[in-house]
Coordinates of C-alpha atoms and ligand atoms in Angstrom, one line a residue:
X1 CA 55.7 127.4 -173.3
X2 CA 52.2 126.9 -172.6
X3 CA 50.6 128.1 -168.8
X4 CA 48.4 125.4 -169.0
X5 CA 50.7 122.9 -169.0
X6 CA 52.8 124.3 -166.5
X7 CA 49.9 124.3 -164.2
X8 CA 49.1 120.6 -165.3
X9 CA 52.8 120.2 -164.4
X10 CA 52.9 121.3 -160.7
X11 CA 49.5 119.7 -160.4
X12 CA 51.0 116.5 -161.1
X13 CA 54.0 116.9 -159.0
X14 CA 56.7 117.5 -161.6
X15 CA 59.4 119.8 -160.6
X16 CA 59.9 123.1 -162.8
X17 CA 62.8 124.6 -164.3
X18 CA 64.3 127.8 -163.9
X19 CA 62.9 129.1 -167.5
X20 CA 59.2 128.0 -166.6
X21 CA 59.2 129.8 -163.4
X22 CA 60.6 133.2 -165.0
X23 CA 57.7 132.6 -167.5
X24 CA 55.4 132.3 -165.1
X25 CA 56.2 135.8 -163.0
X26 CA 56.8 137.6 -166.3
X27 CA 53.6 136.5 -167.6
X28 CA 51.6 137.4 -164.2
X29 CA 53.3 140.9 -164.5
X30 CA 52.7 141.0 -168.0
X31 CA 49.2 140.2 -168.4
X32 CA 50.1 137.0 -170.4
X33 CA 49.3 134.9 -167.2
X34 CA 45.3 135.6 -166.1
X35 CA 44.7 135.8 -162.6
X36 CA 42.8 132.3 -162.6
X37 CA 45.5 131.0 -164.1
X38 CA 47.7 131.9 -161.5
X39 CA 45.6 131.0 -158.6
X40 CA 45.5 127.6 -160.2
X41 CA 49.0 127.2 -160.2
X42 CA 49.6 128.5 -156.8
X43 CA 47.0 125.9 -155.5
X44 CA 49.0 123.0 -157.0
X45 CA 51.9 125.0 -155.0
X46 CA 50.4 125.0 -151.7
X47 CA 49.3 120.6 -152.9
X48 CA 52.5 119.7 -154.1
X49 CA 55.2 121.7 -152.3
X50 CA 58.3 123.2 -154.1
X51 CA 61.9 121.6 -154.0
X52 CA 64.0 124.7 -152.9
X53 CA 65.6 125.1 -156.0
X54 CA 62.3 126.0 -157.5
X55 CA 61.9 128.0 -154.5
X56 CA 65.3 129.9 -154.7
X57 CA 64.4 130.5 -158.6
X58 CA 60.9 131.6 -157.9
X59 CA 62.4 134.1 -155.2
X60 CA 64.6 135.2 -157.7
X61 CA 62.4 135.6 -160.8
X62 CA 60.3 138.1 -157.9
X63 CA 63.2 139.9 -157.1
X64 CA 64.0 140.7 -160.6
X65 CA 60.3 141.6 -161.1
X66 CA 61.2 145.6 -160.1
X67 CA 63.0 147.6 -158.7
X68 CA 65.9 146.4 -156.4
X69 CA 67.5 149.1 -154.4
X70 CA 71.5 148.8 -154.2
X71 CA 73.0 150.1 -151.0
X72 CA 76.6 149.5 -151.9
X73 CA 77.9 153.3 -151.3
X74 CA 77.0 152.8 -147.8
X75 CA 80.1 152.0 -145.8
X76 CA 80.2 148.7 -143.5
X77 CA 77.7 145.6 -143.7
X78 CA 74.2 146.5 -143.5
X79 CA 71.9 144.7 -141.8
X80 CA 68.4 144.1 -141.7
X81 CA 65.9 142.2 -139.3
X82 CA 62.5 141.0 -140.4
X83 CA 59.4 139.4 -138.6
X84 CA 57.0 137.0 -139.7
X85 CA 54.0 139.2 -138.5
X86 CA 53.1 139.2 -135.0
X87 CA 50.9 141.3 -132.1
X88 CA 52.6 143.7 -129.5
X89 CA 55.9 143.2 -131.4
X90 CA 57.9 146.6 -131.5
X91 CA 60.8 145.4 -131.7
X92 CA 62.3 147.1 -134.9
X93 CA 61.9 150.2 -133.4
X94 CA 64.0 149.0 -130.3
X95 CA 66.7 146.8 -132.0
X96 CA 67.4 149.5 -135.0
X97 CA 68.7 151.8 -132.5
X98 CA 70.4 149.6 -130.3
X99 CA 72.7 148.2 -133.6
X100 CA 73.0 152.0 -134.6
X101 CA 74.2 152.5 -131.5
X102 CA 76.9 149.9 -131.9
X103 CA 78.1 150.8 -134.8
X104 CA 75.8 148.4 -137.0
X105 CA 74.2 150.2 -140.2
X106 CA 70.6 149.6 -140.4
X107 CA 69.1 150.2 -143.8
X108 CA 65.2 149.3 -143.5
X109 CA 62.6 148.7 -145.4
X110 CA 59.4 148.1 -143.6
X111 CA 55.5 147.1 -143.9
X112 CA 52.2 148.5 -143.1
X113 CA 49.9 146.3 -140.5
X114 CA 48.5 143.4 -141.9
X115 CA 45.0 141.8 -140.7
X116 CA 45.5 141.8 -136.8
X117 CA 49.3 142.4 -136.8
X118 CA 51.0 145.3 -136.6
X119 CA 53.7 147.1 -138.9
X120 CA 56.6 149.6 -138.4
X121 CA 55.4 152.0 -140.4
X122 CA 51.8 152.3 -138.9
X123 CA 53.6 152.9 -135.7
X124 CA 56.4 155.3 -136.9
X125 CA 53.1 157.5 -138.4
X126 CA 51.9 158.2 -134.8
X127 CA 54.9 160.5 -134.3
X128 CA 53.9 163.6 -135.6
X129 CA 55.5 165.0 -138.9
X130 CA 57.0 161.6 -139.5
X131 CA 57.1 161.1 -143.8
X132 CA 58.2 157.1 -144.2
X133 CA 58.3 158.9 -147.9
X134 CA 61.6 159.2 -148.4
X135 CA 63.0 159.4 -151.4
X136 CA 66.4 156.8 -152.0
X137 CA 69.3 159.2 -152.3
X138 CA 67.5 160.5 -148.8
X139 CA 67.2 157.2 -147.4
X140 CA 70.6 156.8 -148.1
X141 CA 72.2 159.9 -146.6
X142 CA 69.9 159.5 -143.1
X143 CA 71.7 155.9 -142.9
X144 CA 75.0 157.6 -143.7
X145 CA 74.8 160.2 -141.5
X146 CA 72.9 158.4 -138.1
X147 CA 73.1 154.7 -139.3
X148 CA 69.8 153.7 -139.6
X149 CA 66.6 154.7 -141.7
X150 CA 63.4 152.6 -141.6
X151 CA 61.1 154.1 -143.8
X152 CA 58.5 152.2 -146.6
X153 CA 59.0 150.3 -149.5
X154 CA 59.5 152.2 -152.2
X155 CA 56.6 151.8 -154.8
X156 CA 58.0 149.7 -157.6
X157 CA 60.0 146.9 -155.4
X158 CA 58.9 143.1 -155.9
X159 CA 55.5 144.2 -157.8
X160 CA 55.0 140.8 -158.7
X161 CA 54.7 139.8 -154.8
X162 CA 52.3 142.7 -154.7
X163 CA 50.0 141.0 -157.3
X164 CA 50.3 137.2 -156.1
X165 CA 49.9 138.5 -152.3
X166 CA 46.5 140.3 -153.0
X167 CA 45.6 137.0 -155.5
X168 CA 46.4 134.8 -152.2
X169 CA 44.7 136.5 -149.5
X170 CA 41.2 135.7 -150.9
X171 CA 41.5 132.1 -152.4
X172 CA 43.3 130.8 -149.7
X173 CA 46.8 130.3 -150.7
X174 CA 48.4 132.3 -148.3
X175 CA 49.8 129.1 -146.1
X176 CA 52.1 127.5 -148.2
X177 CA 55.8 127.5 -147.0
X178 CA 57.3 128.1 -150.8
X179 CA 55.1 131.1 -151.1
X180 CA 55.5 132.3 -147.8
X181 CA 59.5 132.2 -148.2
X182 CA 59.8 133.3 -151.6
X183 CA 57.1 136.4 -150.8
X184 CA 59.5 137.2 -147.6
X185 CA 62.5 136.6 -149.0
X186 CA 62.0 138.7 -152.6
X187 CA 61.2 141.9 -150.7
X188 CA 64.2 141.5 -148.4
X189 CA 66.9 140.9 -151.1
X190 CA 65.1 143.5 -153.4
X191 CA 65.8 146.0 -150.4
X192 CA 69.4 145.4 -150.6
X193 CA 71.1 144.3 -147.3
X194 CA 73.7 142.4 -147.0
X195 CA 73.0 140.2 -143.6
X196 CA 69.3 140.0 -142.5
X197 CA 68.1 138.4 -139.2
X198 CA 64.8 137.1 -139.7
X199 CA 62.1 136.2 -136.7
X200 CA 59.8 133.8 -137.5
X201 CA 56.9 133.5 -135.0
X202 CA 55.4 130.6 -133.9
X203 CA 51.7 129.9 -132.3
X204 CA 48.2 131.1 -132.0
X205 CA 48.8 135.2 -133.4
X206 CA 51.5 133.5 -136.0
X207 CA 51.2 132.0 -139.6
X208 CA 53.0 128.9 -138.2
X209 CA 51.3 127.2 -135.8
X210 CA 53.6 124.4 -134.5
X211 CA 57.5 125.2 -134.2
X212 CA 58.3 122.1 -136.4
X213 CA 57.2 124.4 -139.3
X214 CA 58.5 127.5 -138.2
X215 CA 61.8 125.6 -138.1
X216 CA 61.0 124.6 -141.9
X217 CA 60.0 128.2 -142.7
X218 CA 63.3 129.4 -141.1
X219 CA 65.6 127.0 -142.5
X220 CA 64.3 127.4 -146.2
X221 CA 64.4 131.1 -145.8
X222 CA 68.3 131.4 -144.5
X223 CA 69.1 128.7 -147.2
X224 CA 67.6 130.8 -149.9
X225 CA 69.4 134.1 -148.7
X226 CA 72.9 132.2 -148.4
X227 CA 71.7 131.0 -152.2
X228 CA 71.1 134.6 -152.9
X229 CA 74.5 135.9 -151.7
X230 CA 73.3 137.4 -148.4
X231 CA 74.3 136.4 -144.8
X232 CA 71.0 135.1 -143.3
X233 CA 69.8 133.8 -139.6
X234 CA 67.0 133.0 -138.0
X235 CA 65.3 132.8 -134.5
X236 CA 62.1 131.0 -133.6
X237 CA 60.1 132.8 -130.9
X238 CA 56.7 132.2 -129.1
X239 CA 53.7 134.2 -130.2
X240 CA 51.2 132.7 -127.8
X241 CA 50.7 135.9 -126.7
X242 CA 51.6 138.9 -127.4
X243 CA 55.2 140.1 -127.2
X244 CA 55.1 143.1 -125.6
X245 CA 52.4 144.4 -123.0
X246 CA 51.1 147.5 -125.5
X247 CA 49.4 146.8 -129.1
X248 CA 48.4 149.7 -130.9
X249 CA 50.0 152.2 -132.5
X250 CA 51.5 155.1 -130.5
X251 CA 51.2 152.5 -127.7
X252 CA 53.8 150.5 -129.2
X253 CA 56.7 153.5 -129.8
X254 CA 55.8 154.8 -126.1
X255 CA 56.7 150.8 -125.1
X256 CA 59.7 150.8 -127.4
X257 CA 60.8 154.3 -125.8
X258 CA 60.3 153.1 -122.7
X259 CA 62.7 150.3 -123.1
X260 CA 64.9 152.3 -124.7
X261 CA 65.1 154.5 -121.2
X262 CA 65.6 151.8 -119.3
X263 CA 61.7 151.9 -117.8
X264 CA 61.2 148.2 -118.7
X265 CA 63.2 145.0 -117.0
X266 CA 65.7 143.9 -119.2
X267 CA 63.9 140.3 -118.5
X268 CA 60.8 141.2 -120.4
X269 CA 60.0 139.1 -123.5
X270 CA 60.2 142.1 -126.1
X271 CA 63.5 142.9 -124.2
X272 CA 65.0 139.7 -124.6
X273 CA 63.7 139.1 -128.2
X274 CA 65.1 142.3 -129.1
X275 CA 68.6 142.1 -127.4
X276 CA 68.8 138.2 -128.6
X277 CA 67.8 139.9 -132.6
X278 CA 70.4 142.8 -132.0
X279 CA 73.3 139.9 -131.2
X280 CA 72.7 138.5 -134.1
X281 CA 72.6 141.4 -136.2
X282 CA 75.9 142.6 -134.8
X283 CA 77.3 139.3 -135.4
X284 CA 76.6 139.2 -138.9
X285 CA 77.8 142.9 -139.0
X286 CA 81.0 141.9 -137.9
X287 CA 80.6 143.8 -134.7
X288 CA 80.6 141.3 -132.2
X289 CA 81.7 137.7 -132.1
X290 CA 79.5 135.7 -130.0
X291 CA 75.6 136.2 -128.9
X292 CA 76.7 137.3 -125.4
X293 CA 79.5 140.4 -126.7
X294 CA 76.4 141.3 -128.7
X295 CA 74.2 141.2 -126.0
X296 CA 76.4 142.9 -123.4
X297 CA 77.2 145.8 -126.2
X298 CA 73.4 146.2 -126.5
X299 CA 72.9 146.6 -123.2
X300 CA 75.2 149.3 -122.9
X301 CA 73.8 151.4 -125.7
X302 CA 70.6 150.8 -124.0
X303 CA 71.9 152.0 -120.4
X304 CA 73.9 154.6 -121.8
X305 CA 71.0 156.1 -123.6
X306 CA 72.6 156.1 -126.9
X307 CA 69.7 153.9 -128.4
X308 CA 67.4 156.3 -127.6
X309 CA 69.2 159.6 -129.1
X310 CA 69.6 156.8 -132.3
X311 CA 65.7 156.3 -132.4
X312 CA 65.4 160.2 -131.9
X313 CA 67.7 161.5 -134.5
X314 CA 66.1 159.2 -137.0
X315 CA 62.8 160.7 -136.4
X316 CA 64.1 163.7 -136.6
X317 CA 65.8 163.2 -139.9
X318 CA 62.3 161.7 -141.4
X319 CA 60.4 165.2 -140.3
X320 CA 59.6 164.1 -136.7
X321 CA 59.1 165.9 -133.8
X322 CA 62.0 164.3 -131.6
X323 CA 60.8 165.5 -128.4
X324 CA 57.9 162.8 -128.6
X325 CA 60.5 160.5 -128.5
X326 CA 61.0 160.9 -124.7
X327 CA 59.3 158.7 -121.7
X328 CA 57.2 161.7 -120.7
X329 CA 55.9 163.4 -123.8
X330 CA 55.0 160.4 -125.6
X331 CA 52.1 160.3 -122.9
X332 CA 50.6 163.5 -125.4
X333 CA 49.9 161.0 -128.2
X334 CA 48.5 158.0 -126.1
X335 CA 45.6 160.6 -124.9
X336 CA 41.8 159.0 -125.5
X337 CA 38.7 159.9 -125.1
X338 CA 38.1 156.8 -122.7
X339 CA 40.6 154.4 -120.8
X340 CA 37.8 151.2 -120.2
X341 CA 39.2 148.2 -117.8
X342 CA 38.5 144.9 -118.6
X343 CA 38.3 142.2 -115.9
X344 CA 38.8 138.3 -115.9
X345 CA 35.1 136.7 -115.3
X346 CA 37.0 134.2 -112.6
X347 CA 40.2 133.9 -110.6
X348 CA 42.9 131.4 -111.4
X349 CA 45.7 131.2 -113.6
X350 CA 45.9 132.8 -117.0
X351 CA 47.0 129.3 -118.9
X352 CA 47.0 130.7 -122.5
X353 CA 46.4 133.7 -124.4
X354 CA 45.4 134.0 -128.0
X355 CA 47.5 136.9 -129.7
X356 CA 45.6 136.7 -132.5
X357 CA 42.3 137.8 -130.8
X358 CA 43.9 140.3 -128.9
X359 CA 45.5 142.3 -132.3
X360 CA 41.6 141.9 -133.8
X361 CA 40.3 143.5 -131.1
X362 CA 42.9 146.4 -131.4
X363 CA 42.0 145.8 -135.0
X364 CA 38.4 146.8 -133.4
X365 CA 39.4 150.2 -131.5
X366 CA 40.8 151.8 -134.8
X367 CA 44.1 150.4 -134.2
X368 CA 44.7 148.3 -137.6
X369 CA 43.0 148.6 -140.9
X370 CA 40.1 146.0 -142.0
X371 CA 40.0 147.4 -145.3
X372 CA 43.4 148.8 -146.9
X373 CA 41.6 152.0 -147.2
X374 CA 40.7 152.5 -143.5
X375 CA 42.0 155.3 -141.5
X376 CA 44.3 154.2 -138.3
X377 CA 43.4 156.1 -134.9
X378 CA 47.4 156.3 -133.9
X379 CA 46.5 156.8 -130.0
X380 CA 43.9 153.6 -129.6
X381 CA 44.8 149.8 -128.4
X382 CA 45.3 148.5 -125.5
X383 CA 47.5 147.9 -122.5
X384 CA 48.1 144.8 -121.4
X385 CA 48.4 143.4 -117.5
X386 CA 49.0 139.8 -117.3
X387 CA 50.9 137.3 -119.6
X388 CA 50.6 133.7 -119.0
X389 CA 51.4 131.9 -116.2
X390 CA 50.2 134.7 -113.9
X391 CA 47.4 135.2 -111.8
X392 CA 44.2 136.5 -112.4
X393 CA 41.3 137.6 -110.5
X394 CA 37.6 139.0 -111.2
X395 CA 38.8 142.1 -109.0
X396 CA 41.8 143.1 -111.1
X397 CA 41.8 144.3 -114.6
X398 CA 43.5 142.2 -117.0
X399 CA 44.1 144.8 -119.9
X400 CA 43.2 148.3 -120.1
X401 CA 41.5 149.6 -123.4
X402 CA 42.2 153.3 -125.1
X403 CA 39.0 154.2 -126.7
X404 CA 38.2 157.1 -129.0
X405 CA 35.4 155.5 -131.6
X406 CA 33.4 153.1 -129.2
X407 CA 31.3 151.6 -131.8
X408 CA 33.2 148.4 -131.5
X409 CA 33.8 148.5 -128.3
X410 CA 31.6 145.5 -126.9
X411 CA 32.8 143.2 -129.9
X412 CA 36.2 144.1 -129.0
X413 CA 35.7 143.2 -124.8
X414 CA 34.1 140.1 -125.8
X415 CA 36.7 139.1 -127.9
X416 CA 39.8 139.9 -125.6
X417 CA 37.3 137.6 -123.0
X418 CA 37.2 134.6 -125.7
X419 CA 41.2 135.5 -125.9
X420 CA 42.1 134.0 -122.2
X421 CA 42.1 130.5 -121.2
X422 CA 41.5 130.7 -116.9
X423 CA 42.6 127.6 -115.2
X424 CA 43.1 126.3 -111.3
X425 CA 46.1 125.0 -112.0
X426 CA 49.7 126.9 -112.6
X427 CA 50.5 126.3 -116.5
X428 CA 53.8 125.1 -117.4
X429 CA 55.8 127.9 -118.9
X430 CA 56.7 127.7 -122.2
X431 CA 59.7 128.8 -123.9
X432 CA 60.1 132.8 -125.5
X433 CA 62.9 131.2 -127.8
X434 CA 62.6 127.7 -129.7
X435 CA 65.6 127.8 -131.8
X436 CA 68.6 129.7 -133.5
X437 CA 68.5 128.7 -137.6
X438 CA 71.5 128.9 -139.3
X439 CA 71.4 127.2 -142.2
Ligands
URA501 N1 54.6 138.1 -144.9 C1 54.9 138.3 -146.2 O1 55.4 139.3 -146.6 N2 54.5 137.4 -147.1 C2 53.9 136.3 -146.7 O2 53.5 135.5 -147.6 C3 53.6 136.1 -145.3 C4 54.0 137.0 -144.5
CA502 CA1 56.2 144.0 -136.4

């Protein structure tokens, strides 16, 4: 087999077989394959599209490429939930210990922040003493003995997604559905669980940007999964703005604690994400039979306090302090140098919101990394005090910023500014939830 022909193959709209694809991935990982080459060919992916046979053996051929981590000693069905990338969106670190707390076994894998969203293990970091380190047979017994473990990938899983990711994020092949499926999909099977609930996001802070492709996204990703062997669902939800009201990084576990104490209205959007995530978690687990048993056991594990014990035994068991992980204390690791308001520049109503501005400008404060080698500030982000549909005036702040390194500061208040649209009229609200994929 020649790479040049293959790449004169896609180009031209041909469909590949199995062997061609695994020549492909072995050669990237091999050297065999040049980087240009590969670019090349991944272009003619994002032109021509994949049929999702191509894209189930491509998914494959990644997982294959490493490590893949098997969790079959581990009693029950174990269950895993992924998002598509989002701002304010801590809802692993609520839903984990809600399923725990059901009886669900959570065995995570999870990823850093990426450009101006957030990741699990960022987050899990601002908890002092915290090592998302853990070595397998570790990872194995914390999920044995507390049911869930979210810790990092471990270094050798899907390398070959490692190497097309960095190739895509700088010759602008990151938007293609086959590659954005198969790159999500490899890392979640590698991982090992057997069901996995996956929330793909949808609008301004999201890689999709109109539902009708989030739905595609979805449905190719459950259909590869149920290829695969795996149980596999999906829910669509709104990332006009940002899920929660925090963004940042200890910001986010003090919100996620917060729900978990029973601070927050069960009707906020990163409640009702998470319970409606947790349902069908259980449900694939076995452990509940329709979304509303799942919902109603989550609730109780949330009102009994049992999700929160969860949350704080796992940080425990991954060298935490677990006395952070209570409503008060958590306050120690939020404290800046400077809280700065920011205000609307007119009243009326806030008609949209764009969530990707808003985790760039968190980006700003320290919160995220704009280079992989950049230090995260845990404690810095932002709070924020409207969503859309409400009002807003020039004499009430609509976020409040936690500020230790100012030197982006005014970049970061002018961006949050460009981030609202202010109208006279009330907007239409739009939905949190846009579909349940199945198959
Ligand atoms: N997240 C991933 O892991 N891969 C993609 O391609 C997009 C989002
Ligand atoms: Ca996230």
């Amino acid at each position: 087999m020649l790479i040049t022909s293959l790449i004169e193959k896609k180009r031209d709209g041909f469909e590949h077989t199995r062997e061609e694809i695994e020549f492909i991935i072995r050669g990237l990982l091999s050297g065999a394959v040049e980087n240009y080459q590969m670019t090349a060919w991944m272009m003619a992916v994002c032109c021509r599209g994949m049929s999702e046979r191509e894209i189930a053996d491509l998914t494959n051929a990644m997982v294959h490429s490493g490590d893949t981590v098997d969790l079959s000693d581990l009693p029950g069905v174990k269950v895993d939930k992924h998002s598509t990338g989002g701002v304010g969106d801590t809802t692993t670190l609520i839903v984990a210990p809600l399923v725990a707390a059901c009886g669900g076994t959570v065995a995570k894998m999870s990823g850093r922040g990426l450009g101006h969203t957030g990741g699990t293990l960022d987050k899990l970091e601002s908890i002092p003493g915290v090592n998302i380190e853990q070595p397998l047979d570790r990872f194995m017994d914390i999920v044995r003995e507390n049911g869930l473990a979210v810790i990092g990938q471990s270094g050798n899983l899907v390398p070959a997604d490692k190497k097309l990711y960095a190739l895509r994020d700088v010759t602008a092949t990151i938007g293609s559905t086959p590659l954005i499926a198969s790159s999500i999909m490899s890392k979640k099977l590698a991982a090992g669980a057997d069901a996995i609930v996956l929330d793909v996001k949808v609008g301004s802070g999201a890689f999709m940007h109109t539902v009708e492709d989030a739905k595609k996204l979805a449905s190719l990703m459950v259909r590869i999964g149920d290829h695969l062997g795996r149980r596999c669902e999906a829910i669509i939800t709104d990332m006009n703005q940002p899920l929660g009201l925090a963004v940042g990084n200890a910001l986010e576990v003090q919100e996620a604690v917060n729900v978990l104490s029973g601070l927050v209205p069960e009707n906020e959007p990163l409640v009702e994400v998470s319970l409606l995530l947790g349902a069908h978690m259980l449900m694939l687990s076995d452990l509940a039979s329709t979304e509303a048993e799942g919902k109603k056991k989550l609730l109780e594990a949330l009102r009994s306090g049992k999700g929160l014990e969860k949350l704080r035994r796992m940080i425990e068991a991954m060298g935490g302090d677990p006395a952070y992980i209570d409503a008060e204390r958590i306050k120690e690791l939020c404290k800046v140098r400077r809280l700065v308001e920011v205000y609307p520049q007119k009243d009326g109503y806030l008609a949209s919101l764009a969530a990707e501005k808003i985790g760039v400008a968190s980006q700003m404060l320290g919160a995220g990394r704009a280079r992989k080698e950049d230090v995260i500030d845990p404690a810095v982000g932002l709070i924020m005090h409207k969503r859309v549909g409400d009002r807003v005036s020039v004499q009430e702040p609509f976020c409040t910023l936690y500020v230790n390194d100012e030197s982006h500061l005014e970049e970061a208040m002018a961006l949050l500014q460009e981030s609202m649209t202010i109208t006279d009229e009330k907007p239409e609200p739009s939905p949190l939830v846009y579909a349940i994929v199945k198959e």
